[in-house]
Each structure stands twice: as structure tokens, then as C-alpha cells.
Amino acid sequence: MIPYGRQDISEDDVRAVVDVLHSDWLTQGPAIERFEQAVARFCGSTYAVAVANATAGLHIACLAAGLGEGDAFWTSPNTFLASANCGVYCGATPGFVDVDAGTLNMDPAALEQRLVQARAARCVPKIVIPVHFGGQSCDMEPIARLAREYGFTVIEDASHAIGGQYRGRRVGSCEYSDMTVFSFHPVKIITSGEGGIVLTNRKDLYDKLVLLRSHGMTREAARMQGTSEGPWYYEQVALGFNYRLTDMQAALGLSQLQRTDHFVARRTELAQRYGELLRNVPVRTQACIAEAVSAWHLYVVQLAVGKSLRSRREVFEELRARDVGVNVHYIPVHLQPYYRRYGFAAGDFPVAEAYYAAALTLPLYPGLSDTQQESIVAHLRELLT
Ligand SMILES: *Cc1c(COP(=O)(O)O)cnc(C)c1O
């Protein structure tokens, strides 16, 4: 079976992990600091906080921004559950902003329209979480302008997008946001096994993220409410978690980071080839905006639902039967049974719903060969024409 995504592990990666196993540190130690500094330098942000996974990173990013009960936050319906769960963990009320039919990213015009209504109803969200779907940055400049006008915090869910760019800077520079979160799950652009990181240029947020990552405890005298009782002394000054990454994971992540541009170059090449190979196949591909350079985490197409010979489900099952590991990203989050409790229903976000009804994710990862790709498209062409 050709999977839809797959990690690429080199001998250097293996050596980096083994070196840590031979060292004095296994959990958060010197490799974490090296990894954090390297990711921050790579992306052009000031600070970085490595965490157990991107879900944990999104959670403490929401808490650091002060999200709590009685607050609202908005994200895209076309995303993985974690982009919405993170705010619900904080006791806040979720909302969604529909996507653009071409880019499949949060539509800044729809965001503005909803904000105008929310201001009138006095329920402007505290946080907006744009998601860089498939690795292509959302159009962040208008979102940042709305953030200034309406006073919300912007957290980029860039789980798909390390190595991507927006307006000439790397995703993660936080030029148009308060914080950016990456995932290092094995199907993403680079991996640390499980893992994530939060980037920011704001010292106040960085300090909170560090506290929340590890139980809300500090050994820094300056951050204590009382005075130190001795070298053993620590204080818990917030309710934090154990969201730490291990040194083995950080060493793997750091080793993988060196090849980010190489991975993205191969993904881009494959995505361009898909574009050419699919020219005479009746599918719609994701639109690209001039301001962004995608990291190409996903290659998604939309079938001509109702007009093609076979349904999406038939095409999906037939491709799987032929060992092509297609997938579907994403079931709109507001349609999940858990989210229906907030009153969401089918029809609320019609663009994301129409996209989902037709969506198919084709395999895309650096190790996918040109020949495998050609056979994937040949199968698809045969099923659709
Ligand atoms: C993978 C993913 C996450 C969660 O990442 P983890 O590291 O697995 O917690 C969050 N948001 C999006 C959009 C993702 O694709």
C-alpha cells in the first residue's frame, strides 16, 4: 500500500537519537534548547517553546493568550479536531469561519463579515486560529489587520506548514500573528516522533508558555511570589501541565530540521507533477495565492460530485483496493457529534461542507517515486473517465 504520508528517516537522524541515549539527559535537557533555538532561527521568530505535540502547544498558546470560560474563539471548520479542541479545553466557546472555495483556507472576507456581526452582538472572539491547510499559509495580512481592529489574539495552526513562506518570510516568523504552532507528527513535514513547538516574538507570552509546559512551576526568584527557602525551592504560580518533549525527540527534530528545505523541494516537485498529470482528469485542485509558498503537506483534489461516473466513496474504496492509500482531509469539525452540542448543524459552513463532500487526499511524501505517482494518477483517471 502506498500511504498518503510517510516520514523520511536518515542514518544521521538515527545517530542523533542514539547519541542522546548515551548522554546524561533523556527528558528535557540540552537538546531541547538546541532544537528550540534552531527552529526559531530557521523561522525568524524570537522565542520557541518545544512541547509534547502540537495539540499541547495549541492548548497552552490559548491559555497564554488568556482564553477562559465565557470567552469565544474561532477557527476553520476545515481542519483537524485539535485546532478547535484546544480552545474548548480552556472552557471557551468554539466558533468557525468558512473557508475560501479555492484555497480551502479561512476566508478573510468571511472573517470580517462575522466580526461585524459579532461586534453588534458583543461576542467578538478573544482568539482566532487560522489553519494553513495543506501547508499553504492563510492570507495573514488582512487577518492581522482585523486582529488590530477587533483586538483578538492570532494563533497560527501551522501544523502543516513548516518550510512554507508568506510574503517572503518563513511561516513561523510571527510577523502577522502572536504565536505559531508546528506539529512534528510523522506524517507532517518534519518529525520528532510526537512533538510540537510554539513560536512567538512576545516575551510575555514566552514566559507563560514555559510555565504552562511544566506544571506552572518556577525556580526563578524573580517569578516567585514568596522568597526562596533554599536551593531546593520551587513555586507553583499557575496551573500548568506536563507537556514536555524528550531530548531524544528534540535530537530527532533538530536532525530533521536540517532537511526541511530538501523535503519541501521534493514535495513541491511532486505537487507540480500532480498538477500536470491531472490536467485531463476531472478533478479540482487547491488554488495557490501569490503571497504564499506552500510546504505541500497534503495534495487534495475535489471530484466532480454528481457529475462523475463514480461517487467519492466508490473512488476512495477502489483506490484503497488497488493499494493507493488515499485519505480525506477534513470532515468539517462543526459536524462532529461532540461539536453539535454547541448548536452547529449541516449548512452552517457550506464551503467547507461542499469541499468535504468531494475531497480526496492523494499520497504525497518525499519518498514517493515518480513512477508510483504516475500509477496513482493512472488509477484515478481510469476510475473517473
Ligand atoms: C496534526 C495536526 C494537529 C495536531 O498535531 P499533534 O502534534 O498530533 O498534536 C493540529 N492541527 C492540525 C491542522 C494538524 O494537522
CSV table of N, CA and C in Angstrom, one decimal, residues 20 26-29 31-32 52 192 244-251:
chain,number,residue,atom,x,y,z
A,20,VAL,N,21.9,10.8,22.1
A,20,VAL,CA,21.2,11.3,23.3
A,20,VAL,C,21.0,10.1,24.3
A,26,LEU,N,17.7,12.4,29.3
A,26,LEU,CA,16.7,11.8,28.4
A,26,LEU,C,15.5,12.7,28.2
A,27,THR,N,14.9,13.2,29.3
A,27,THR,CA,13.9,14.2,29.1
A,27,THR,C,14.5,15.6,29.0
A,28,GLN,N,13.6,16.6,28.9
A,28,GLN,CA,14.0,17.9,28.6
A,28,GLN,C,15.4,18.3,29.1
A,29,GLY,N,16.4,18.4,28.2
A,29,GLY,CA,17.8,18.7,28.5
A,29,GLY,C,18.3,19.6,27.5
A,31,ALA,N,19.3,19.1,24.4
A,31,ALA,CA,18.9,19.0,23.0
A,31,ALA,C,17.6,19.8,22.8
A,32,ILE,N,16.8,20.0,23.8
A,32,ILE,CA,15.6,20.8,23.7
A,32,ILE,C,16.0,22.3,23.4
A,52,ALA,N,5.1,18.5,23.9
A,52,ALA,CA,4.9,17.1,23.6
A,52,ALA,C,4.3,16.8,22.2
A,192,SER,N,9.5,14.5,15.0
A,192,SER,CA,10.3,14.1,16.2
A,192,SER,C,9.6,12.9,16.8
A,244,ARG,N,6.1,18.4,28.3
A,244,ARG,CA,7.5,18.5,27.8
A,244,ARG,C,7.7,17.5,26.7
A,245,LEU,N,8.7,17.8,25.9
A,245,LEU,CA,9.3,16.9,24.9
A,245,LEU,C,10.5,16.3,25.5
A,246,THR,N,10.9,15.1,25.0
A,246,THR,CA,12.1,14.4,25.5
A,246,THR,C,13.3,14.9,24.7
A,247,ASP,N,14.5,14.7,25.2
A,247,ASP,CA,15.7,15.1,24.5
A,247,ASP,C,15.9,14.2,23.2
A,248,MET,N,15.4,12.9,23.4
A,248,MET,CA,15.6,12.0,22.2
A,248,MET,C,14.7,12.6,21.0
A,249,GLN,N,13.5,13.1,21.3
A,249,GLN,CA,12.7,13.6,20.3
A,249,GLN,C,13.2,14.9,19.7
A,250,ALA,N,13.8,15.8,20.6
A,250,ALA,CA,14.3,17.0,20.2
A,250,ALA,C,15.5,16.8,19.3
A,251,ALA,N,16.3,15.8,19.6
A,251,ALA,CA,17.5,15.5,18.8
A,251,ALA,C,17.1,15.0,17.4
